Amino acid sequence: MPKFGLSQSVRRVEDPRLLLGAGRYTDDIALPGAAVGLVLRSPHAHAAIKGMDTAAAKAMPGVRAVITGADLVAMGIGEVPCAIPLKNRDGTPRAETPRLPLATDRVRHVGDPVAFIVADTLQQARDAAEAVAVEYEELPSVTDLATAHEPGQPQIWEGAPNNICFDWEAGDKAKTDALFAEAAHVTRLTVVNNRVVVASMEGRACAAEYDAASGRYTLYAGTQGSWLVKNLLASSVLKVEPEKVRVVTPDVGGGFGMKLYLYAEYALCAIAAKLVGRPVKWRAERTEAFLSDTHGRDNITLGELALDKEGRFLALRTRNHANMGAYLSTFAPFIPTGAGTKVLASVYDFGAIHAHVLGVLTNTVPVDAYRGAGRPESNYLVERLIDQAAREMGLDRIEIRRRNMVTAAKMPYVTAIGQRYDSGDFPRLMDAALAKIDWAGFPARRAEAAKRGKKRGIGLAYYLEATGGAPTENAKVVFAEDGMVDVFVGTQSTGQGHETAYAMLTSHELGIPLEKIRVKQGDSDSLPSGGGTGGARSLYSEGQAILVTTASVIEKGKQAAAEVLEAAVADIEFDPRGAEGGRFAVAGTDRAIGILELAARQRARVAAGEDTTLLDAFEVAKIDAHTFPNGCHVAEVEVDPETGVVTIPRYIVVDDVGHALNPLIVRGQVHGGVAQGIGQAVLEKTAYDRESGQLLSASFMDYALPRADDLPDIEVDLIEVPCETNPLGVKGAGEAGAVGSPPAVVNAIIDALGGAALDMPATPETVWKALHAA
């Protein structure tokens, strides 16, 4: 009998393995005879490569190869691609930023790869890197998003005048403008979504080998989905058939969007493995990660909110400058456009919305998806605008939201930006959050703080998330020889608890104990394809794939049971929740057989040469609709007026993630997202020098990640409003915490400061200056 059902807070089955050091990460993979790869990177933000002499480096002890961009061109190697073919407002295609794995004639940000050294040891590779002579002609650079698009700024790409790589819009401009013209009040606010470094606990690494006999590459890398990396590497870079590339992803120590992509180093290891005839391994050091991992956020957005005289929302208009960095990363153009704008309506009833997005190139590390991927940026703008409008119109912050929220009675509801919400009860969740925080009792807490010389503020943000991802997902169930059941999935855990969630679901459907189920992921040879993990898609996508695959197992089991029990298939029934677990039985009789026993018998019969039915199954699920998790975050902060230091005594979240398959895992995901959101709100600042283009915050000495004593206890309540568009009723939970936390914290700080203007991150210096300026 299954020990646990759904909706229970089951402790994660993968944790003992990981906590006891039995995890296997990319750097743990030791390929026999592997050489070490090292990337020589540009020290300049923008420069022409006038020449490169590698002769001395190649002659050094232990050096197997020194590969340059010119070598890649001679090999016929292709580009590391951007996978988003965006159209501009005028119908023309976005600008291209063609990028080989190594720069050829120009470098465009500090850290741009210029050569790849392969040696027997890391120290030999470092010595050889110092011997590579690169002649640079330094060029003017631009790193400031606010001014990079202005005439006269240094041009990064000839095909992107004024450094604008796309000019995109969504929504109904004419209707939006008309509603603004009749508005009784218009609130305008420009907000900054500061650039953040992802800083996953496990840095990026890879190892590659090439089999000359088969012409096949195998890449081991910490990804968020092996199939995307495999397909891009095969088709765009190596220009071989997909079956000539295998990608294996072992355990992954954090991804947050950044590990979705094909990076230059993955391609370089594969190319080098073929060239030197032995495996090649590369591992990023932390500062190297700051200079080569994609960054997140980095938007400057003007928002305009039109209201009638009662404070009801008429229309929303936005103009967003989104920093793309020096090159367009894999999904980069989609993040501020299709991903970000689809939640601009949030939970509110707008008459019209128009969004205008400019993609801006700068001499900085490329920017792509980071936990939430466009949705935190849009929610931050909307919730900041609403608070500002309430101040300007003399309205209560809660009442203005309540007055404009879409009610449960209106579901399903189509927003002004064209998204169809299938479910939700936004006022109910907001009321629950207000009661939990005791919003009405806050004035007394503010007065008490004032007696201690502190300024206390309270802030609220209602967020709405929209999940995304591939339109299909795969699953395979195999009854293994050792009596275990292997569940192969097309998503990739990077710490979320997938092994537990998928095992719980499989156990629930098939009546197999959790300890008998192994979840297998990450090997592109195990399934024809997989959608990977991103956009909080995993449970609702892979969950549907597991449901259709386990249903196929049951149908095959009925056929097999009919053979063993000598009955008609129509008379076979399956009960997954019997006292002894999943069992097939002949209706109306006591003749029955357990699913594991049946599978073992069928395997034995096949081994004996009999033609019979195995229970193994593979299915593909079509993902017809995405989900809209939502919730209310409330933060209380205290500000020390003498130092500007912000503390957060209380933080609560009330979330609707639909049916919570495992509430313990959901709460853990929310905790992690809130921690990252608080980091962006008050600590994390990616700083470039305007003159040189150098990254000034390129280590943890200068980049302030939140630590345990920076964070409050995060109280999370779940109110389930089941999703109507998938059979599990689930809504994606993985990114939600990072979406609602920045506006809640910043709104609270602004409240503590009496409405003073403030941008993220609200560092002590920023807060102190805002307080004294006010």
PDB file of C-alpha atoms in Angstrom, residues 13 15 69 76 96 143 164 280 317 395 552 560:
ATOM      1  CA  VAL A  13      13.163  11.590  -0.786  1.00  0.00           C
ATOM      2  CA  ASP A  15      17.520  14.883   0.596  1.00  0.00           C
ATOM      3  CA  GLY A  69      37.981  32.118 -33.123  1.00  0.00           C
ATOM      4  CA  GLY A  76      33.086  25.388 -39.969  1.00  0.00           C
ATOM      5  CA  GLU A  96      21.123  39.937 -34.992  1.00  0.00           C
ATOM      6  CA  THR A 143      27.305  50.106 -20.007  1.00  0.00           C
ATOM      7  CA  ILE A 164      18.360  49.154 -30.130  1.00  0.00           C
ATOM      8  CA  VAL A 280      37.941  17.708 -21.908  1.00  0.00           C
ATOM      9  CA  ARG A 317       0.641  52.269 -20.540  1.00  0.00           C
ATOM     10  CA  LEU A 395      -7.118  56.658  -1.302  1.00  0.00           C
ATOM     11  CA  SER A 552      -1.083   3.511 -20.268  1.00  0.00           C
ATOM     12  CA  ALA A 560      -1.186  -8.716 -18.889  1.00  0.00           C
TER      13      ALA A 560
END
